């Protein structure tokens, strides 16, 4: 056996995003008869509106759109990719997964393709797996996509869940590099919290004990973020950006306080017009920071994702 890749690193080369054209405001939800108000949703969650996929749009079509944009941004062709990893928890059917169809739709050829389901934690899990595949030499260039059609799984009479979620997809191209561009992952899980959020047996929609998930996220995830920063060998003050999962603006703000982030750190607050898009939330928020110029190429950004399972994962990356 000849291992020649021992010192190879991985980086994100480019990003692409797809936000569905349909938009649903809080006021529209309230006008539909749900016992809620625009003010309650805005003040308790930070959400003002969310993108909603059309009937013809699926996890696979949204993921393909985002991936095509990431390839175009990198000036690459789908045949330059040799692995596709899709992070999602909202496919309509458990089998087949979506990654192979995305690869085919892009024209990637017979590449490796599989799905990762770590719910809202999924993108950071998939990114870690992709970086490891590149570092080990199992792959040279990987398309990592977070894509969700959460509105397929919402009960529009359940005000504890339906106001929170939206649809969308974002993709990252991960490839080999001379310098580390994706830090070691800090990840973990707590299956004892499995009942707190998910689709219960015999049900069809997402149900959630919101306050319990809120308490868990605001009390348990600070140390995970700190571990990711330690593993990257940097200090909190070296970060240019913090890109946490967009579950609730009050969770984002609580994490910022717990981490005592300096004011110099840009914090992703994509949730206002995106809602919670589960595995798509971290890459969508990162793509927006890049698009708006709030972060620069080479900056350190801390990604932190968490959700049903319970699962969580975070790592420091260099902004593409
Ligand atoms: O990505 C997956 C992980 N998910 C999360 O991280 C979500 C975490 N949890 C949350 O974001 C929050 O817990 C929610 C936004 C879901 C709920 O906010 P909350 O501040 O924890 O409210 P609550 O559930 O404690 O409810 C407070 C009150 C209750 O009324 P009473 O009993 O005090 O009369 C609820 O019935 O607010 C009521 N309420 C609402 N009122 C208007 C709950 N949902 C709504 C609503 N509109 N949509």
CSV table of C-alpha atoms and ligand atoms in Angstrom, one decimal:
chain,number,residue,atom,x,y,z
A,1,UNK,CA,0.0,0.0,0.0
A,2,UNK,CA,1.3,3.4,-1.0
A,3,UNK,CA,0.0,6.3,1.0
A,4,UNK,CA,1.0,9.6,-0.5
A,5,UNK,CA,-1.5,12.0,1.0
A,6,UNK,CA,-0.4,12.2,4.6
A,7,UNK,CA,0.1,16.0,4.6
A,8,UNK,CA,-2.8,16.9,2.4
A,9,UNK,CA,-5.3,19.5,3.8
A,10,UNK,CA,-8.8,20.4,2.7
A,11,UNK,CA,-10.5,23.7,2.1
A,12,UNK,CA,-13.8,25.1,0.8
A,13,UNK,CA,-13.2,26.5,-2.6
A,14,UNK,CA,-16.6,28.0,-3.4
A,15,UNK,CA,-20.2,28.2,-2.3
A,16,UNK,CA,-23.6,28.2,-4.0
A,17,UNK,CA,-27.0,28.8,-2.7
A,18,UNK,CA,-30.6,28.4,-3.7
A,19,UNK,CA,-33.4,30.2,-2.0
A,20,UNK,CA,-36.8,29.3,-3.5
A,21,UNK,CA,-38.8,32.1,-5.1
A,22,UNK,CA,-41.8,31.6,-2.8
A,23,UNK,CA,-41.8,33.8,0.3
A,24,UNK,CA,-44.2,33.4,3.2
A,25,UNK,CA,-44.4,36.3,5.8
A,26,UNK,CA,-45.4,36.0,9.4
A,27,UNK,CA,-48.4,38.2,8.7
A,28,UNK,CA,-49.5,35.8,6.0
A,29,UNK,CA,-49.3,32.8,8.4
A,30,UNK,CA,-51.3,34.7,11.0
A,31,UNK,CA,-53.9,35.8,8.3
A,32,UNK,CA,-54.3,32.1,7.4
A,33,UNK,CA,-56.0,31.5,10.8
A,34,UNK,CA,-53.2,30.2,13.0
A,35,UNK,CA,-53.4,31.6,16.6
A,36,UNK,CA,-50.3,33.7,16.3
A,37,UNK,CA,-49.1,37.2,15.4
A,38,UNK,CA,-46.3,38.7,13.4
A,39,UNK,CA,-45.1,40.4,16.5
A,40,UNK,CA,-45.0,37.2,18.6
A,41,UNK,CA,-43.0,35.4,15.9
A,42,UNK,CA,-40.5,38.3,15.4
A,43,UNK,CA,-39.8,38.9,19.0
A,44,UNK,CA,-39.7,35.2,20.1
A,45,UNK,CA,-37.7,33.9,17.1
A,46,UNK,CA,-36.2,36.7,15.1
A,47,UNK,CA,-38.0,35.4,12.0
A,48,UNK,CA,-39.9,37.8,9.7
A,49,UNK,CA,-40.4,35.6,6.6
A,50,UNK,CA,-39.1,32.4,5.1
A,51,UNK,CA,-38.7,30.9,1.6
A,52,UNK,CA,-41.1,28.2,0.6
A,53,UNK,CA,-40.4,25.7,-2.2
A,54,UNK,CA,-43.0,25.3,-4.9
A,55,UNK,CA,-44.9,22.0,-5.6
A,56,UNK,CA,-42.4,21.1,-8.3
A,57,UNK,CA,-39.3,21.8,-6.2
A,58,UNK,CA,-37.8,19.0,-4.2
A,59,UNK,CA,-34.8,18.5,-2.0
A,60,UNK,CA,-33.0,17.1,-5.0
A,61,UNK,CA,-33.9,19.9,-7.4
A,62,UNK,CA,-33.0,22.6,-4.9
A,63,UNK,CA,-29.7,20.9,-4.0
A,64,UNK,CA,-28.9,20.6,-7.7
A,65,UNK,CA,-29.5,24.3,-8.2
A,66,UNK,CA,-27.2,25.2,-5.3
A,67,UNK,CA,-24.5,22.8,-6.4
A,68,UNK,CA,-24.5,24.1,-10.0
A,69,UNK,CA,-24.0,27.6,-8.6
A,70,UNK,CA,-21.1,26.5,-6.5
A,71,UNK,CA,-19.5,24.8,-9.5
A,72,UNK,CA,-20.0,27.9,-11.6
A,73,UNK,CA,-18.5,30.1,-8.8
A,74,UNK,CA,-15.4,27.9,-8.8
A,75,UNK,CA,-15.2,27.8,-12.6
A,76,UNK,CA,-15.5,24.0,-12.5
A,77,UNK,CA,-17.4,21.3,-14.3
A,78,UNK,CA,-19.4,18.6,-12.6
A,79,UNK,CA,-16.9,16.1,-14.0
A,80,UNK,CA,-14.2,17.7,-11.8
A,81,UNK,CA,-16.0,16.3,-8.7
A,82,UNK,CA,-15.6,12.7,-7.5
A,83,UNK,CA,-17.9,12.6,-4.5
A,84,UNK,CA,-21.3,14.1,-3.7
A,85,UNK,CA,-22.5,14.2,-0.1
A,86,UNK,CA,-26.0,15.5,0.6
A,87,UNK,CA,-27.0,16.5,4.2
A,88,UNK,CA,-30.8,16.4,4.6
A,89,UNK,CA,-33.5,15.1,6.8
A,90,UNK,CA,-36.6,15.9,4.7
A,91,UNK,CA,-36.5,13.6,1.7
A,92,UNK,CA,-40.0,12.3,1.1
A,93,UNK,CA,-38.8,8.7,1.0
A,94,UNK,CA,-36.0,7.0,2.9
A,95,UNK,CA,-34.9,5.2,-0.2
A,96,UNK,CA,-33.3,6.1,-2.6
A,97,UNK,CA,-31.1,8.9,-1.2
A,98,UNK,CA,-30.8,12.1,-3.1
A,99,UNK,CA,-27.0,12.4,-3.7
A,100,UNK,CA,-26.8,10.1,-6.7
A,101,UNK,CA,-29.6,11.9,-8.5
A,102,UNK,CA,-28.0,15.2,-7.8
A,103,UNK,CA,-24.7,13.9,-9.3
A,104,UNK,CA,-26.5,12.6,-12.4
A,105,UNK,CA,-28.5,15.8,-12.8
A,106,UNK,CA,-25.2,17.8,-12.7
A,107,UNK,CA,-23.5,15.5,-15.2
A,108,UNK,CA,-20.9,14.4,-12.7
A,109,UNK,CA,-20.6,10.8,-14.0
A,110,UNK,CA,-20.5,7.7,-11.8
A,111,UNK,CA,-19.1,9.3,-8.7
A,112,UNK,CA,-19.4,8.3,-5.1
A,113,UNK,CA,-22.7,9.7,-3.7
A,114,UNK,CA,-24.5,9.3,-0.3
A,115,UNK,CA,-26.8,11.2,2.1
A,116,UNK,CA,-26.1,12.2,5.6
A,117,UNK,CA,-28.9,12.6,8.1
A,118,UNK,CA,-27.9,14.4,11.2
A,119,UNK,CA,-30.9,16.7,11.0
A,120,UNK,CA,-30.0,20.4,11.5
A,121,UNK,CA,-26.5,19.3,12.5
A,122,UNK,CA,-26.1,17.7,9.1
A,123,UNK,CA,-24.0,20.2,7.1
A,124,UNK,CA,-21.2,20.3,9.6
A,125,UNK,CA,-21.2,16.5,9.8
A,126,UNK,CA,-21.1,16.2,6.0
A,127,UNK,CA,-18.4,18.9,5.7
A,128,UNK,CA,-16.2,16.9,8.2
A,129,UNK,CA,-16.7,13.7,6.3
A,130,UNK,CA,-15.8,15.4,3.0
A,131,UNK,CA,-12.7,17.0,4.5
A,132,UNK,CA,-11.6,13.7,5.8
A,133,UNK,CA,-12.2,12.0,2.4
A,134,UNK,CA,-10.0,14.6,0.8
A,135,UNK,CA,-7.3,14.5,3.4
A,136,UNK,CA,-7.1,10.7,3.2
A,137,UNK,CA,-7.1,10.7,-0.5
A,138,UNK,CA,-10.4,8.9,-0.9
A,139,UNK,CA,-11.7,11.8,-2.9
A,140,UNK,CA,-10.1,14.8,-4.6
A,141,UNK,CA,-13.0,17.1,-4.8
A,142,UNK,CA,-16.3,16.8,-3.0
A,143,UNK,CA,-19.7,18.6,-3.4
A,144,UNK,CA,-21.2,19.0,0.0
A,145,UNK,CA,-24.8,20.1,0.0
A,146,UNK,CA,-27.3,21.0,2.7
A,147,UNK,CA,-30.8,20.9,1.3
A,148,UNK,CA,-34.2,20.8,3.0
A,149,UNK,CA,-37.9,21.0,2.1
A,150,UNK,CA,-39.2,21.3,5.6
A,151,UNK,CA,-42.6,22.5,4.5
A,152,UNK,CA,-43.4,19.0,3.4
A,153,UNK,CA,-43.2,18.0,7.1
A,154,UNK,CA,-45.1,20.9,8.7
A,155,UNK,CA,-48.5,20.8,10.3
A,156,UNK,CA,-49.8,24.4,9.6
A,157,UNK,CA,-52.1,24.1,12.7
A,158,UNK,CA,-49.1,23.5,15.1
A,159,UNK,CA,-48.0,27.0,16.1
A,160,UNK,CA,-45.0,25.6,18.0
A,161,UNK,CA,-43.3,24.4,14.8
A,162,UNK,CA,-44.8,25.7,11.6
A,163,UNK,CA,-43.7,29.3,12.2
A,164,UNK,CA,-40.1,28.3,12.5
A,165,UNK,CA,-39.1,26.5,9.3
A,166,UNK,CA,-38.3,27.3,5.7
A,167,UNK,CA,-36.9,25.6,2.6
A,168,UNK,CA,-33.6,26.0,0.7
A,169,UNK,CA,-30.2,24.6,-0.2
A,170,UNK,CA,-26.6,25.6,-0.2
A,171,UNK,CA,-23.5,23.8,-1.5
A,172,UNK,CA,-19.8,23.9,-0.9
A,173,UNK,CA,-17.0,22.5,-3.0
A,174,UNK,CA,-14.3,20.9,-0.8
A,175,UNK,CA,-10.9,20.1,-2.3
A,176,UNK,CA,-7.3,19.5,-1.5
A,177,UNK,CA,-5.1,22.4,-0.4
A,178,UNK,CA,-1.6,23.1,0.9
A,179,UNK,CA,-2.9,24.9,4.0
A,180,UNK,CA,-5.6,23.8,6.4
A,181,UNK,CA,-8.9,25.3,5.4
A,182,UNK,CA,-11.3,23.1,7.3
A,183,UNK,CA,-10.4,22.5,11.0
A,184,UNK,CA,-11.0,19.3,13.0
A,185,UNK,CA,-14.6,18.8,13.9
A,186,UNK,CA,-16.0,18.9,17.4
A,187,UNK,CA,-19.0,16.7,17.2
A,188,UNK,CA,-21.3,14.7,19.5
A,189,UNK,CA,-24.8,13.5,20.2
A,190,UNK,CA,-27.3,12.8,22.9
A,191,UNK,CA,-29.9,10.2,22.0
A,192,UNK,CA,-31.6,10.7,25.4
A,193,UNK,CA,-33.0,13.8,23.7
A,194,UNK,CA,-34.4,12.0,20.7
A,195,UNK,CA,-38.0,12.7,21.7
A,196,UNK,CA,-37.5,16.5,21.9
A,197,UNK,CA,-37.8,17.1,18.2
A,198,UNK,CA,-38.6,14.9,15.2
A,199,UNK,CA,-41.5,13.1,13.5
A,200,UNK,CA,-43.0,10.8,16.2
A,201,UNK,CA,-44.0,7.2,15.3
A,202,UNK,CA,-47.4,7.2,13.7
A,203,UNK,CA,-47.3,10.9,13.0
A,204,UNK,CA,-46.4,12.7,9.8
A,205,UNK,CA,-45.2,16.1,10.9
A,206,UNK,CA,-42.3,17.5,12.9
A,207,UNK,CA,-43.2,17.9,16.6
A,208,UNK,CA,-41.0,19.7,19.1
A,209,UNK,CA,-40.7,20.5,22.7
A,210,UNK,CA,-39.4,24.0,21.8
A,211,UNK,CA,-38.5,25.2,25.3
A,212,UNK,CA,-36.5,22.0,26.1
A,213,UNK,CA,-34.6,22.3,22.8
A,214,UNK,CA,-34.0,26.0,23.5
A,215,UNK,CA,-32.6,25.2,27.0
A,216,UNK,CA,-30.3,22.5,25.6
A,217,UNK,CA,-29.0,24.7,22.8
A,218,UNK,CA,-28.3,27.7,25.0
A,219,UNK,CA,-26.7,25.7,27.8
A,220,UNK,CA,-24.8,22.8,26.1
A,221,UNK,CA,-23.4,24.1,22.9
A,222,UNK,CA,-21.0,26.8,24.1
A,223,UNK,CA,-18.3,24.2,25.1
A,224,UNK,CA,-18.7,22.5,21.7
A,225,UNK,CA,-18.0,25.8,19.9
A,226,UNK,CA,-15.0,26.4,22.2
A,227,UNK,CA,-13.7,22.9,21.5
A,228,UNK,CA,-13.9,23.5,17.7
A,229,UNK,CA,-11.8,26.7,18.1
A,230,UNK,CA,-9.3,24.9,20.3
A,231,UNK,CA,-9.0,22.0,17.8
A,232,UNK,CA,-8.3,24.6,15.1
A,233,UNK,CA,-5.4,25.9,17.2
A,234,UNK,CA,-6.7,29.5,17.3
A,235,UNK,CA,-8.4,31.8,19.8
A,236,UNK,CA,-11.9,33.2,19.8
A,237,UNK,CA,-10.3,36.6,19.0
A,238,UNK,CA,-8.9,35.2,15.8
A,239,UNK,CA,-12.4,34.6,14.4
A,240,UNK,CA,-13.8,36.9,11.8
A,241,UNK,CA,-17.2,35.3,11.8
A,242,UNK,CA,-19.5,33.0,13.8
A,243,UNK,CA,-22.0,31.1,11.7
A,244,UNK,CA,-24.3,29.1,14.0
A,245,UNK,CA,-27.4,27.1,13.0
A,246,UNK,CA,-30.3,29.5,12.5
A,247,UNK,CA,-32.9,28.0,14.8
A,248,UNK,CA,-33.9,31.1,16.8
A,249,UNK,CA,-32.3,34.5,17.0
A,250,UNK,CA,-32.5,34.3,20.8
A,251,UNK,CA,-30.3,31.1,20.6
A,252,UNK,CA,-27.8,32.8,18.4
A,253,UNK,CA,-27.6,35.8,20.7
A,254,UNK,CA,-27.3,33.5,23.8
A,255,UNK,CA,-24.4,31.7,22.2
A,256,UNK,CA,-22.7,34.9,21.3
A,257,UNK,CA,-22.9,36.0,25.0
A,258,UNK,CA,-21.8,32.6,26.3
A,259,UNK,CA,-18.7,32.6,24.0
A,260,UNK,CA,-18.0,36.3,24.9
A,261,UNK,CA,-17.3,36.9,21.3
A,262,UNK,CA,-15.5,40.2,20.6
A,263,UNK,CA,-17.5,42.8,18.7
A,264,UNK,CA,-15.1,42.3,15.8
A,265,UNK,CA,-16.7,38.9,15.1
A,266,UNK,CA,-19.4,39.1,12.4
A,267,UNK,CA,-22.4,37.0,13.5
A,268,UNK,CA,-24.6,35.3,10.9
A,269,UNK,CA,-28.2,36.4,11.5
A,270,UNK,CA,-29.7,34.9,8.3
A,271,UNK,CA,-32.8,33.7,10.1
A,272,UNK,CA,-34.8,36.9,9.7
A,273,UNK,CA,-35.8,36.2,6.1
A,274,UNK,CA,-34.9,32.5,5.9
A,275,UNK,CA,-36.3,30.8,8.9
A,276,UNK,CA,-34.8,27.5,10.1
A,277,UNK,CA,-33.7,25.5,7.1
A,278,UNK,CA,-32.1,22.7,9.1
A,279,UNK,CA,-29.1,21.2,7.2
A,280,UNK,CA,-29.2,24.1,4.8
A,281,UNK,CA,-29.0,26.8,7.4
A,282,UNK,CA,-25.3,27.0,8.1
A,283,UNK,CA,-24.2,27.0,4.5
A,284,UNK,CA,-26.9,29.5,3.5
A,285,UNK,CA,-25.9,31.8,6.2
A,286,UNK,CA,-22.2,31.5,5.3
A,287,UNK,CA,-22.9,32.0,1.6
A,288,UNK,CA,-24.8,35.2,2.4
A,289,UNK,CA,-21.9,36.6,4.5
A,290,UNK,CA,-19.6,35.9,1.6
A,291,UNK,CA,-22.0,37.5,-0.9
A,292,UNK,CA,-22.5,40.6,1.2
A,293,UNK,CA,-18.8,41.1,1.7
A,294,UNK,CA,-19.1,40.8,5.5
A,295,UNK,CA,-16.3,38.3,5.4
A,296,UNK,CA,-13.3,38.1,3.2
A,297,UNK,CA,-11.5,35.2,1.6
A,298,UNK,CA,-9.1,33.5,4.1
A,299,UNK,CA,-11.0,34.7,7.2
A,300,UNK,CA,-11.5,32.2,10.0
A,301,UNK,CA,-15.2,31.4,10.5
A,302,UNK,CA,-16.6,29.2,13.2
A,303,UNK,CA,-19.5,27.0,12.0
A,304,UNK,CA,-21.8,25.4,14.6
A,305,UNK,CA,-24.8,23.2,13.8
A,306,UNK,CA,-27.2,21.3,16.1
A,307,UNK,CA,-30.6,19.7,16.0
A,308,UNK,CA,-32.7,16.6,16.2
A,309,UNK,CA,-31.1,13.4,17.4
A,310,UNK,CA,-29.9,15.3,19.3
A,311,UNK,CA,-26.7,15.9,17.3
A,312,UNK,CA,-24.2,18.7,17.1
A,313,UNK,CA,-21.0,19.5,15.2
A,314,UNK,CA,-18.8,22.5,14.6
A,315,UNK,CA,-15.5,23.4,13.0
A,316,UNK,CA,-13.5,26.4,12.0
A,317,UNK,CA,-13.1,27.0,8.3
A,318,UNK,CA,-11.2,29.5,6.1
A,319,UNK,CA,-13.8,31.5,4.1
A,320,UNK,CA,-13.4,30.7,0.4
B,1,LIG,O1,-33.5,23.3,14.5
B,1,LIG,C1,-34.2,22.4,15.4
B,1,LIG,C2,-34.0,22.9,16.8
B,1,LIG,N1,-35.1,23.7,17.1
B,1,LIG,C3,-34.9,24.8,17.9
B,1,LIG,O2,-33.8,25.1,18.3
B,1,LIG,C4,-36.1,25.5,18.5
B,1,LIG,C5,-35.8,25.9,19.9
B,1,LIG,N2,-37.0,26.5,20.5
B,1,LIG,C6,-37.5,27.7,20.2
B,1,LIG,O3,-37.0,28.3,19.3
B,1,LIG,C7,-38.6,28.2,21.1
B,1,LIG,O4,-38.8,27.4,22.2
B,1,LIG,C8,-40.0,28.4,20.3
B,1,LIG,C9,-39.9,29.5,19.3
B,1,LIG,C10,-40.4,27.1,19.6
B,1,LIG,C11,-41.1,28.8,21.3
B,1,LIG,O5,-40.7,30.0,22.0
B,1,LIG,P1,-40.8,30.1,23.6
B,1,LIG,O6,-40.4,31.4,23.9
B,1,LIG,O7,-39.9,28.9,24.1
B,1,LIG,O8,-42.3,29.9,23.9
B,1,LIG,P2,-43.0,28.8,24.7
B,1,LIG,O9,-43.1,27.5,23.9
B,1,LIG,O10,-42.5,28.7,26.1
B,1,LIG,O11,-44.5,29.4,24.8
B,1,LIG,C12,-44.7,30.6,25.5
B,1,LIG,C13,-46.2,31.0,25.2
B,1,LIG,C14,-47.1,29.9,25.4
B,1,LIG,O12,-48.4,30.4,25.9
B,1,LIG,P3,-48.8,30.4,27.4
B,1,LIG,O13,-48.8,29.0,27.8
B,1,LIG,O14,-47.7,31.2,28.1
B,1,LIG,O15,-50.1,31.1,27.5
B,1,LIG,C15,-47.3,29.3,24.1
B,1,LIG,O16,-48.6,28.6,23.9
B,1,LIG,O17,-46.3,31.4,23.8
B,1,LIG,C16,-47.3,30.5,23.2
B,1,LIG,N3,-46.9,30.3,21.8
B,1,LIG,C17,-47.3,31.1,20.8
B,1,LIG,N4,-48.0,32.2,20.8
B,1,LIG,C18,-48.2,32.8,19.6
B,1,LIG,C19,-46.2,29.3,21.4
B,1,LIG,N5,-46.0,29.4,20.0
B,1,LIG,C20,-46.7,30.5,19.7
B,1,LIG,C21,-46.9,31.2,18.5
B,1,LIG,N6,-47.7,32.3,18.5
B,1,LIG,N7,-46.4,30.7,17.3
